[in-house]
Tab-separated table of C-alpha atoms in Angstrom:
chain	number	residue	atom	x	y	z
A	1	MET	CA	0.000	0.000	0.000
A	2	GLU	CA	1.327	3.439	-0.884
A	3	ASN	CA	2.535	5.736	1.858
A	4	PHE	CA	1.980	9.476	1.662
A	5	GLU	CA	4.126	11.744	3.819
A	6	GLN	CA	2.182	13.595	6.517
A	7	ARG	CA	3.228	17.049	7.615
A	8	HIS	CA	2.343	19.555	10.279
A	9	SER	CA	0.029	22.547	9.931
A	10	GLY	CA	0.489	24.715	6.903
A	11	GLU	CA	-0.398	21.869	4.580
A	12	ARG	CA	-1.374	22.783	1.054
A	13	ALA	CA	-5.046	21.857	0.785
A	14	ILE	CA	-7.856	21.682	-1.753
A	15	LEU	CA	-11.364	22.135	-0.354
A	16	VAL	CA	-14.333	20.227	-1.781
A	17	SER	CA	-17.994	21.086	-1.153
A	18	VAL	CA	-20.894	19.057	-2.546
A	19	SER	CA	-24.127	20.958	-3.107
A	20	VAL	CA	-27.547	19.682	-4.131
A	21	GLN	CA	-28.509	23.285	-4.829
A	22	GLN	CA	-26.339	26.348	-5.352
A	23	LEU	CA	-23.767	26.587	-2.565
A	24	ASP	CA	-24.425	29.378	-0.098
A	25	ASP	CA	-21.514	31.829	-0.064
A	26	LEU	CA	-21.717	31.960	3.723
A	27	ASP	CA	-21.516	28.169	3.988
A	28	ALA	CA	-18.439	28.295	1.784
A	29	GLU	CA	-16.885	31.056	3.887
A	30	GLU	CA	-17.409	29.061	7.097
A	31	PHE	CA	-15.774	26.015	5.514
A	32	ARG	CA	-12.786	28.114	4.479
A	33	LEU	CA	-12.528	29.546	8.002
A	34	LEU	CA	-12.567	26.040	9.465
A	35	ALA	CA	-9.734	24.971	7.162
A	36	GLN	CA	-7.732	28.113	7.941
A	37	SER	CA	-8.295	27.584	11.674
A	38	ALA	CA	-6.648	24.175	11.280
A	39	GLY	CA	-3.663	25.832	9.584
A	40	ALA	CA	-4.354	24.820	5.991
A	41	GLU	CA	-2.992	26.792	3.070
A	42	ILE	CA	-6.007	26.819	0.755
A	43	LEU	CA	-5.045	26.321	-2.877
A	44	GLU	CA	-8.512	25.951	-4.367
A	45	HIS	CA	-12.151	25.504	-3.324
A	46	ILE	CA	-14.078	23.178	-5.624
A	47	THR	CA	-17.875	22.965	-5.589
A	48	VAL	CA	-19.454	19.767	-6.940
A	49	PRO	CA	-23.199	19.856	-7.775
A	50	ARG	CA	-24.797	16.477	-7.185
A	51	ASN	CA	-28.281	15.043	-6.612
A	52	ARG	CA	-27.120	12.298	-4.252
A	53	PRO	CA	-23.779	11.075	-2.820
A	54	ASP	CA	-21.905	8.399	-4.734
A	55	PRO	CA	-21.451	5.313	-2.501
A	56	LYS	CA	-17.875	4.759	-3.679
A	57	PHE	CA	-16.370	8.260	-3.842
A	58	PHE	CA	-19.176	10.521	-2.489
A	59	ILE	CA	-18.659	12.513	-5.706
A	60	GLY	CA	-18.628	11.188	-9.270
A	61	SER	CA	-15.587	9.329	-10.622
A	62	GLY	CA	-15.133	11.952	-13.335
A	63	LYS	CA	-14.906	14.716	-10.739
A	64	VAL	CA	-12.457	12.622	-8.734
A	65	ASP	CA	-10.165	12.460	-11.775
A	66	GLU	CA	-10.411	16.247	-12.195
A	67	ILE	CA	-9.481	16.791	-8.540
A	68	ALA	CA	-6.601	14.313	-8.906
A	69	GLU	CA	-5.227	16.433	-11.760
A	70	GLN	CA	-5.513	19.550	-9.596
A	71	VAL	CA	-3.781	17.786	-6.711
A	72	GLN	CA	-0.860	16.918	-8.963
A	73	TYR	CA	-0.754	20.330	-10.692
A	74	LEU	CA	-0.958	22.364	-7.471
A	75	GLU	CA	1.162	19.890	-5.475
A	76	ALA	CA	-1.565	19.630	-2.848
A	77	GLU	CA	-0.911	17.506	0.226
A	78	LEU	CA	-4.455	17.274	1.506
A	79	VAL	CA	-8.055	17.282	0.250
A	80	ILE	CA	-10.741	18.313	2.750
A	81	PHE	CA	-14.430	17.505	2.207
A	82	ASP	CA	-17.082	19.677	3.860
A	83	HIS	CA	-19.167	16.563	4.530
A	84	SER	CA	-18.981	13.313	6.467
A	85	LEU	CA	-17.280	10.543	4.516
A	86	SER	CA	-17.437	6.840	5.218
A	87	PRO	CA	-14.109	5.065	5.886
A	88	ALA	CA	-14.419	3.274	2.524
A	89	GLN	CA	-15.002	6.567	0.692
A	90	GLU	CA	-11.919	8.090	2.320
A	91	ARG	CA	-9.751	5.118	1.313
A	92	ASN	CA	-11.100	5.096	-2.244
A	93	LEU	CA	-10.478	8.807	-2.634
A	94	GLU	CA	-6.963	8.579	-1.216
A	95	ARG	CA	-6.129	5.778	-3.630
A	96	ILE	CA	-7.096	7.904	-6.653
A	97	LEU	CA	-6.006	11.331	-5.411
A	98	LYS	CA	-2.715	10.006	-4.007
A	99	CYS	CA	-2.849	12.306	-1.003
A	100	ARG	CA	-4.549	12.416	2.365
A	101	VAL	CA	-8.308	12.995	2.540
A	102	ILE	CA	-10.248	14.089	5.635
A	103	ASP	CA	-13.900	14.988	6.128
A	104	ARG	CA	-15.638	17.739	8.080
A	105	THR	CA	-15.613	15.755	11.329
A	106	GLY	CA	-11.872	15.117	11.086
A	107	LEU	CA	-11.290	18.804	10.383
A	108	ILE	CA	-13.284	19.971	13.407
A	109	LEU	CA	-11.546	17.391	15.608
A	110	ASP	CA	-8.200	18.764	14.504
A	111	ILE	CA	-9.231	22.295	15.488
A	112	PHE	CA	-10.432	20.950	18.837
A	113	ALA	CA	-7.010	19.332	19.310
A	114	LEU	CA	-5.321	22.679	18.692
A	115	ARG	CA	-7.592	24.515	21.145
A	116	ALA	CA	-7.704	22.025	24.052
A	117	ARG	CA	-5.714	23.324	27.006
A	118	THR	CA	-7.134	21.733	30.160
A	119	HIS	CA	-6.937	18.107	31.225
A	120	GLU	CA	-10.676	17.698	30.654
A	121	GLY	CA	-10.505	19.236	27.191
A	122	LYS	CA	-7.681	16.945	26.156
A	123	LEU	CA	-9.561	13.895	27.430
A	124	GLN	CA	-12.629	14.856	25.424
A	125	VAL	CA	-10.619	15.489	22.267
A	126	GLU	CA	-8.819	12.175	22.589
A	127	LEU	CA	-12.107	10.334	23.122
A	128	ALA	CA	-13.679	11.954	20.072
A	129	GLN	CA	-10.566	11.277	17.964
A	130	LEU	CA	-10.439	7.620	18.930
A	131	LYS	CA	-14.121	7.099	18.209
A	132	HIS	CA	-13.650	8.691	14.796
A	133	LEU	CA	-10.446	6.782	14.125
A	134	SER	CA	-11.738	3.389	15.252
A	135	THR	CA	-13.436	2.864	11.893
A	136	ARG	CA	-10.465	4.246	9.965
A	137	LEU	CA	-7.580	2.052	11.070
A	138	ILE	CA	-6.634	1.097	7.512
A	139	ARG	CA	-5.589	4.225	5.686
A	140	GLY	CA	-4.166	4.721	2.232
A	141	PHE	CA	-1.457	7.049	3.449
A	142	THR	CA	0.134	4.838	6.133
A	143	GLY	CA	0.520	1.230	7.009
A	144	ASN	CA	1.045	1.816	10.709
A	145	LEU	CA	-0.443	4.453	12.982
A	146	GLU	CA	2.836	4.576	14.897
A	147	GLN	CA	4.319	6.343	11.866
A	148	GLN	CA	2.061	9.351	12.366
A	149	LYS	CA	3.884	12.669	12.320
A	150	GLY	CA	0.895	14.926	12.787
A	151	GLY	CA	-0.907	17.045	10.269
A	152	ILE	CA	-4.410	18.370	9.865
A	153	GLY	CA	-6.917	15.818	11.090
A	154	LEU	CA	-4.295	13.711	12.863
A	155	ARG	CA	-2.595	15.726	15.595
A	156	GLY	CA	-3.729	16.178	19.145
A	157	PRO	CA	-3.381	14.967	22.707
A	158	GLY	CA	-4.591	11.496	21.785
A	159	GLU	CA	-2.068	10.653	19.060
A	160	SER	CA	0.259	8.628	21.265
A	161	GLN	CA	-2.698	6.414	22.224
A	162	LEU	CA	-3.815	5.503	18.702
A	163	GLU	CA	-2.834	1.838	18.795
A	164	THR	CA	-3.276	-0.218	15.676
A	165	ASP	CA	-5.151	-2.925	17.503
A	166	ARG	CA	-8.919	-2.316	17.743
A	167	ARG	CA	-9.087	-4.020	21.119
A	168	LEU	CA	-6.548	-1.628	22.610
A	169	ILE	CA	-8.458	1.315	21.210
A	170	ARG	CA	-11.652	0.057	22.844
A	171	VAL	CA	-9.767	-0.306	26.127
A	172	ARG	CA	-8.478	3.259	25.843
A	173	ILE	CA	-11.952	4.577	25.042
A	174	THR	CA	-13.268	2.874	28.174
A	175	GLN	CA	-10.459	4.436	30.226
A	176	LEU	CA	-11.234	7.886	28.874
A	177	LYS	CA	-14.935	7.521	29.621
A	178	ASP	CA	-14.092	6.507	33.200
A	179	LYS	CA	-11.845	9.549	33.615
A	180	LEU	CA	-14.534	11.847	32.247
A	181	VAL	CA	-17.026	10.341	34.708
A	182	LYS	CA	-14.674	11.422	37.514
A	183	VAL	CA	-14.495	14.896	35.992
A	184	GLN	CA	-18.284	14.904	35.891
A	185	GLN	CA	-18.468	13.913	39.561
A	186	THR	CA	-16.130	16.772	40.474
A	187	ARG	CA	-18.357	19.166	38.567
A	188	LEU	CA	-21.426	17.783	40.328
A	189	GLN	CA	-19.853	18.474	43.718
A	190	GLY	CA	-19.102	22.060	42.765
A	191	ARG	CA	-22.566	22.483	41.280
A	192	ALA	CA	-24.225	21.057	44.411
A	193	ALA	CA	-22.312	23.547	46.560
A	194	ARG	CA	-23.491	26.434	44.374
A	195	GLN	CA	-27.086	25.206	44.491
A	196	LYS	CA	-26.947	24.845	48.251
A	197	ALA	CA	-25.756	28.428	48.497
A	198	ALA	CA	-28.535	29.460	46.076
A	199	ILE	CA	-26.010	30.942	43.622
A	200	PRO	CA	-27.456	31.061	40.086
A	201	THR	CA	-25.325	29.852	37.194
A	202	ILE	CA	-25.465	31.837	33.970
A	203	SER	CA	-24.065	30.005	30.962
A	204	LEU	CA	-22.971	31.693	27.736
A	205	VAL	CA	-23.826	29.698	24.618
A	206	GLY	CA	-23.771	30.619	20.972
A	207	TYR	CA	-22.390	30.110	17.524
A	208	THR	CA	-18.621	30.039	17.324
A	209	ASN	CA	-17.090	33.479	16.867
A	210	ALA	CA	-20.244	35.245	18.127
A	211	GLY	CA	-18.251	37.029	20.841
A	212	LYS	CA	-19.021	34.848	23.883
A	213	SER	CA	-15.512	34.918	25.315
A	214	THR	CA	-15.156	38.681	24.783
A	215	LEU	CA	-18.413	39.237	26.666
A	216	PHE	CA	-17.299	36.775	29.352
A	217	ASN	CA	-14.011	38.643	29.855
A	218	ILE	CA	-15.749	41.983	30.279
A	219	LEU	CA	-18.338	40.692	32.739
A	220	ALA	CA	-15.927	38.528	34.744
A	221	LYS	CA	-12.935	40.880	34.387
A	222	SER	CA	-11.080	37.811	33.181
A	223	ASP	CA	-8.567	37.006	30.452
A	224	VAL	CA	-10.071	33.981	28.697
A	225	TYR	CA	-8.562	33.619	25.232
A	226	ALA	CA	-10.722	35.417	22.690
A	227	ALA	CA	-9.920	35.842	19.005
A	228	ASP	CA	-11.604	36.374	15.657
A	229	GLN	CA	-11.481	32.698	14.750
A	230	LEU	CA	-13.638	29.579	14.935
A	231	PHE	CA	-13.534	27.591	18.195
A	232	ALA	CA	-11.243	30.094	19.934
A	233	THR	CA	-12.606	28.652	23.211
A	234	LEU	CA	-12.902	24.896	23.702
A	235	ASP	CA	-12.502	24.338	27.428
A	236	PRO	CA	-15.298	25.520	29.752
A	237	THR	CA	-14.424	28.382	32.090
A	238	LEU	CA	-16.331	29.289	35.256
A	239	ARG	CA	-15.985	32.477	37.302
A	240	ARG	CA	-17.821	33.532	40.447
A	241	LEU	CA	-18.497	37.253	40.390
A	242	GLU	CA	-20.531	40.066	41.895
A	243	TRP	CA	-22.496	41.387	38.934
A	244	ASP	CA	-23.694	44.944	39.505
A	245	GLY	CA	-27.467	44.957	39.665
A	246	VAL	CA	-27.631	41.140	39.574
A	247	GLY	CA	-25.711	39.947	42.621
A	248	THR	CA	-23.534	36.897	43.128
A	249	VAL	CA	-23.550	34.561	40.124
A	250	VAL	CA	-21.371	31.915	38.521
A	251	LEU	CA	-20.667	32.759	34.891
A	252	ALA	CA	-19.772	29.907	32.508
A	253	ASP	CA	-18.230	30.193	29.051
A	254	THR	CA	-18.642	27.179	26.753
A	255	VAL	CA	-17.501	25.870	23.384
A	256	GLY	CA	-19.072	27.535	20.364
A	257	PHE	CA	-21.286	25.622	17.937
A	258	VAL	CA	-21.289	25.333	14.157
A	259	ARG	CA	-23.721	23.945	11.625
A	260	ASN	CA	-23.712	20.218	10.949
A	261	LEU	CA	-21.952	19.367	14.207
A	262	GLN	CA	-21.894	15.579	14.210
A	263	HIS	CA	-23.783	13.749	16.961
A	264	ASP	CA	-20.616	11.885	18.043
A	265	LEU	CA	-18.854	15.208	18.617
A	266	VAL	CA	-21.740	16.465	20.730
A	267	GLU	CA	-21.691	13.224	22.728
A	268	SER	CA	-17.936	13.482	23.365
A	269	PHE	CA	-18.264	17.018	24.708
A	270	LYS	CA	-21.274	16.475	26.948
A	271	ALA	CA	-19.092	16.872	30.037
A	272	THR	CA	-18.236	20.381	28.872
A	273	LEU	CA	-21.833	21.161	27.977
A	274	GLU	CA	-23.213	20.028	31.334
A	275	GLU	CA	-22.794	23.561	32.661
A	276	THR	CA	-25.310	24.481	29.986
A	277	LEU	CA	-27.669	21.704	31.074
A	278	GLU	CA	-27.670	22.768	34.719
A	279	ALA	CA	-27.606	26.547	34.212
A	280	THR	CA	-30.192	28.777	35.863
A	281	LEU	CA	-30.208	31.005	32.785
A	282	LEU	CA	-28.703	30.700	29.313
A	283	LEU	CA	-27.379	33.762	27.520
A	284	HIS	CA	-27.541	32.898	23.827
A	285	VAL	CA	-24.934	35.239	22.348
A	286	ILE	CA	-25.755	36.061	18.721
A	287	ASP	CA	-23.627	37.870	16.142
A	288	ALA	CA	-26.057	40.634	15.148
A	289	SER	CA	-23.752	41.662	12.291
A	290	SER	CA	-23.742	38.261	10.588
A	291	PRO	CA	-25.728	37.995	7.329
A	292	ASN	CA	-26.282	34.363	8.286
A	293	MET	CA	-27.698	35.155	11.725
A	294	SER	CA	-30.931	33.150	11.460
A	295	GLU	CA	-29.131	29.962	10.368
A	296	GLN	CA	-26.618	30.364	13.193
A	297	ILE	CA	-29.416	30.734	15.758
A	298	GLU	CA	-31.051	27.583	14.371
A	299	ALA	CA	-27.756	25.650	14.603
A	300	VAL	CA	-27.324	26.591	18.277
A	301	GLU	CA	-30.921	25.714	19.136
A	302	THR	CA	-30.494	22.332	17.423
A	303	VAL	CA	-27.516	21.445	19.635
A	304	LEU	CA	-29.251	22.735	22.780
A	305	LYS	CA	-32.219	20.523	21.975
A	306	GLU	CA	-29.962	17.529	21.313
A	307	ILE	CA	-28.212	17.791	24.680
A	308	GLY	CA	-31.520	18.347	26.489
A	309	ALA	CA	-30.958	21.911	27.713
A	310	GLU	CA	-34.208	23.253	29.190
A	311	ALA	CA	-33.097	26.366	31.071
A	312	PRO	CA	-34.706	29.722	30.213
A	313	ILE	CA	-32.921	31.649	27.457
A	314	LEU	CA	-32.168	35.336	27.037
A	315	HIS	CA	-31.026	36.211	23.512
A	316	VAL	CA	-28.057	38.598	23.552
A	317	TYR	CA	-27.548	40.261	20.182
A	318	ASN	CA	-23.857	41.174	20.198
A	319	LYS	CA	-21.688	43.350	17.899
A	320	ILE	CA	-24.207	46.170	17.500
A	321	ASP	CA	-21.220	48.476	16.930
A	322	ILE	CA	-20.939	46.698	13.553
A	323	SER	CA	-24.611	45.937	12.811
A	324	GLY	CA	-25.779	49.473	13.583
A	325	ASP	CA	-28.543	48.358	15.957
A	326	ALA	CA	-29.329	50.488	18.997
A	327	ALA	CA	-28.733	49.228	22.526
A	328	LYS	CA	-32.161	48.135	23.776
A	329	ILE	CA	-34.243	45.478	25.515
A	330	ILE	CA	-37.175	43.777	23.805
A	331	TYR	CA	-39.722	42.237	26.178
A	332	LYS	CA	-41.787	39.094	25.787
A	333	THR	CA	-44.212	40.321	28.435
A	334	ALA	CA	-44.344	43.498	30.483
A	335	GLU	CA	-41.688	42.228	32.892
A	336	LEU	CA	-39.998	39.404	30.991
A	337	PRO	CA	-37.103	40.320	28.658
A	338	GLU	CA	-36.613	38.261	25.505
A	339	ARG	CA	-33.755	40.048	23.724
A	340	VAL	CA	-31.087	42.565	24.600
A	341	TYR	CA	-28.793	44.322	22.110
A	342	VAL	CA	-25.197	44.987	23.189
A	343	SER	CA	-21.614	45.341	22.030
A	344	ALA	CA	-19.065	43.476	24.116
A	345	HIS	CA	-16.316	45.261	22.185
A	346	SER	CA	-17.454	48.856	22.785
A	347	GLY	CA	-19.447	48.304	25.984
A	348	GLN	CA	-22.733	49.564	24.519
A	349	GLY	CA	-25.807	48.180	26.246
A	350	LEU	CA	-24.011	46.284	29.014
A	351	GLU	CA	-26.040	48.092	31.686
A	352	LEU	CA	-29.186	46.956	29.851
A	353	LEU	CA	-27.862	43.390	29.871
A	354	SER	CA	-27.495	43.566	33.659
A	355	GLU	CA	-31.058	44.847	33.940
A	356	ALA	CA	-32.425	42.115	31.663
A	357	VAL	CA	-30.571	39.342	33.500
A	358	GLN	CA	-31.848	40.570	36.838
A	359	GLN	CA	-35.415	40.598	35.528
A	360	CYS	CA	-35.020	37.095	34.094
A	361	LEU	CA	-33.681	35.657	37.340
A	362	MET	CA	-36.433	37.295	39.401
A	363	GLY	CA	-39.126	36.367	36.901
A	364	GLN	CA	-38.252	32.676	37.101
A	365	LEU	CA	-39.125	32.300	40.777
A	366	GLN	CA	-42.653	31.337	41.803
A	367	HIS	CA	-44.276	30.260	45.049
A	368	PHE	CA	-45.610	26.717	45.292
A	369	ASP	CA	-47.501	24.899	48.019
A	370	LEU	CA	-46.367	21.273	48.221
A	371	THR	CA	-47.861	18.338	50.070
A	372	LEU	CA	-45.383	15.574	50.918
A	373	LYS	CA	-46.260	12.190	52.341
A	374	PRO	CA	-44.019	10.876	55.157
A	375	ALA	CA	-42.226	8.645	52.624
A	376	TYR	CA	-41.145	11.691	50.602
A	377	GLY	CA	-38.526	12.834	53.099
A	378	LYS	CA	-35.752	12.645	50.516
A	379	LEU	CA	-37.477	15.310	48.407
A	380	ARG	CA	-37.829	17.544	51.487
A	381	ASN	CA	-34.107	17.210	52.194
A	382	GLN	CA	-33.290	18.115	48.608
A	383	LEU	CA	-35.482	21.223	48.769
A	384	TYR	CA	-33.774	22.252	52.019
A	385	SER	CA	-30.355	21.783	50.412
A	386	LEU	CA	-31.450	24.249	47.703
A	387	ASN	CA	-32.538	26.746	50.387
A	388	VAL	CA	-35.940	27.312	48.745
A	389	ILE	CA	-38.302	26.374	51.613
A	390	GLU	CA	-40.082	29.385	53.125
A	391	SER	CA	-42.350	27.591	55.608
A	392	GLU	CA	-43.513	24.134	56.626
A	393	ARG	CA	-46.178	22.567	58.798
A	394	TYR	CA	-47.451	19.065	59.480
A	395	GLU	CA	-51.054	18.084	58.802
A	396	GLU	CA	-53.059	15.897	61.175
A	397	ASN	CA	-52.674	12.907	58.862
A	398	GLY	CA	-48.878	13.173	58.977
A	399	ASP	CA	-48.448	14.849	55.597
A	400	LEU	CA	-45.985	17.741	55.394
A	401	HIS	CA	-47.124	21.042	53.867
A	402	LEU	CA	-44.288	23.148	52.385
A	403	THR	CA	-44.240	26.599	50.800
A	404	VAL	CA	-41.290	26.975	48.456
A	405	CYS	CA	-39.965	29.721	46.175
A	406	ILE	CA	-38.295	28.135	43.153
A	407	ALA	CA	-38.130	28.265	39.377
A	408	PRO	CA	-40.919	26.086	37.908
A	409	HIS	CA	-38.630	24.134	35.569
A	410	LYS	CA	-36.295	23.334	38.491
A	411	LEU	CA	-39.165	22.106	40.678
A	412	GLU	CA	-40.499	19.932	37.871
A	413	GLN	CA	-37.014	18.525	37.297
A	414	ILE	CA	-36.325	17.430	40.871
A	415	ILE	CA	-39.820	15.940	41.357
A	416	LYS	CA	-39.505	13.917	38.169
A	417	GLN	CA	-35.982	12.808	39.078
A	418	ALA	CA	-37.394	11.508	42.377
A	419	HIS	CA	-40.040	9.584	40.370
A	420	LEU	CA	-42.842	11.154	42.376
A	421	PRO	CA	-46.337	12.141	41.115
A	422	LEU	CA	-46.646	15.839	40.247
A	423	ASP	CA	-50.404	16.011	40.828
A	424	GLU	CA	-50.165	14.453	44.288
A	425	ILE	CA	-47.489	16.925	45.428
A	426	LEU	CA	-48.675	20.083	43.672
A	427	GLY	CA	-52.422	19.553	43.621
A	428	ASN	CA	-54.264	21.790	41.141
A	429	LYS	CA	-51.099	23.685	40.270
A	430	ALA	CA	-49.649	20.553	38.681
A	431	SER	CA	-51.665	21.424	35.594
A	432	ILE	CA	-49.193	24.179	34.662
A	433	PHE	CA	-46.625	21.485	33.906
A	434	GLN	CA	-49.009	19.807	31.489
A	435	ARG	CA	-48.962	22.748	29.058
A	436	PRO	CA	-46.086	24.731	27.510
A	437	LEU	CA	-44.108	26.670	30.094
A	438	GLU	CA	-44.092	29.861	28.026
A	439	GLU	CA	-45.985	31.697	30.750
A	440	PHE	CA	-42.961	31.688	32.979
A	441	GLU	CA	-40.032	30.670	30.748
A	442	ILE	CA	-38.257	32.616	28.055
A	443	GLN	CA	-38.666	30.667	24.845
A	444	HIS	CA	-36.532	30.731	21.705
A	445	SER	CA	-37.570	33.645	19.525
A	446	SER	CA	-38.915	32.821	16.084
A	447	LEU	CA	-36.871	34.725	13.550
């Protein structure tokens, strides 16, 4: 089998996009930014119109021959497809093109490998790489994974662990999952302490390069790496701060999202995204200056839905210094903000953001009267640990009557996790959980 030399970043690359309809210029620009973020020197971007993928090459054999000629003429070292390829398609393409071929997933994994800095981030990257590589052990460019020298799609903290034997890879994957479980347990301990102290967690989410980390740095007076590039932040960062007008909160910055983020990648980074799952409030940071804003919002909402995030959302339209929008708050109801327009770069509208966040946190809390049977003591203890019980009294029949002040979605969550009946505990008020929670939750805006 032929061996093709693999090099480090700076590889000369040809990009290939397959489009059923005319390729969106913004899709093409994002693909180019992804390749540049991985360090590729882009020689050419080829668009291939096609009704359906070819099972052997993904694109037609005639187009493969044309790309092979371009590879030879331009002396390209790498061909990157903006789509997911099967292992067989990658091998078939490498055999004809006589250079390395990676797909969109491999490209994003490589960028993740470049960005990972913490122990947790490196574990997650290695896990995702090994899962992706496990079906690609036989490659046209190398006969032995121990010969790897790096290069786009191949470098990262997990390279030394990429054994050629599938059994060893499965063992390593199991080890990584066990380590990430321990990381998760550590996070749970910290989260439990915050909940016990009734400290709300506000998590920043959004499309990559929307300005999350810049906003985080300003609010937290921190120095998290922020740059005009895709996936500038990979590792989650948490800061406890006194936010003027809001009070004590824990602010969390998370990895940015892109379109067509593969399910396996989302699964591998669930430990990072758990701060999003357990947040009191999500700030969905949106690039208000992007011509592709609606599609980016949809991509973020798709990932949030996939990971099961149910916390209320406040949409933060960032970069108004570029878009020309005025700093303002748009309300869903008289007291419930839905959107706020700011500029993290210039500081415009940040006082309005503080006001909107305060209103969101206050608007979430409601009073509930609960009736607990003697056997439901564990739920009572959990409510006490959250410091939400305002009063309690025992009925003549031994039942415990509690008055609590808590966000509805949080109350529903802990009752369901305890596998207890909502109607028995909440009485008539249980009916509010049987219809959409839009009366007291901020929903995604329809743009």
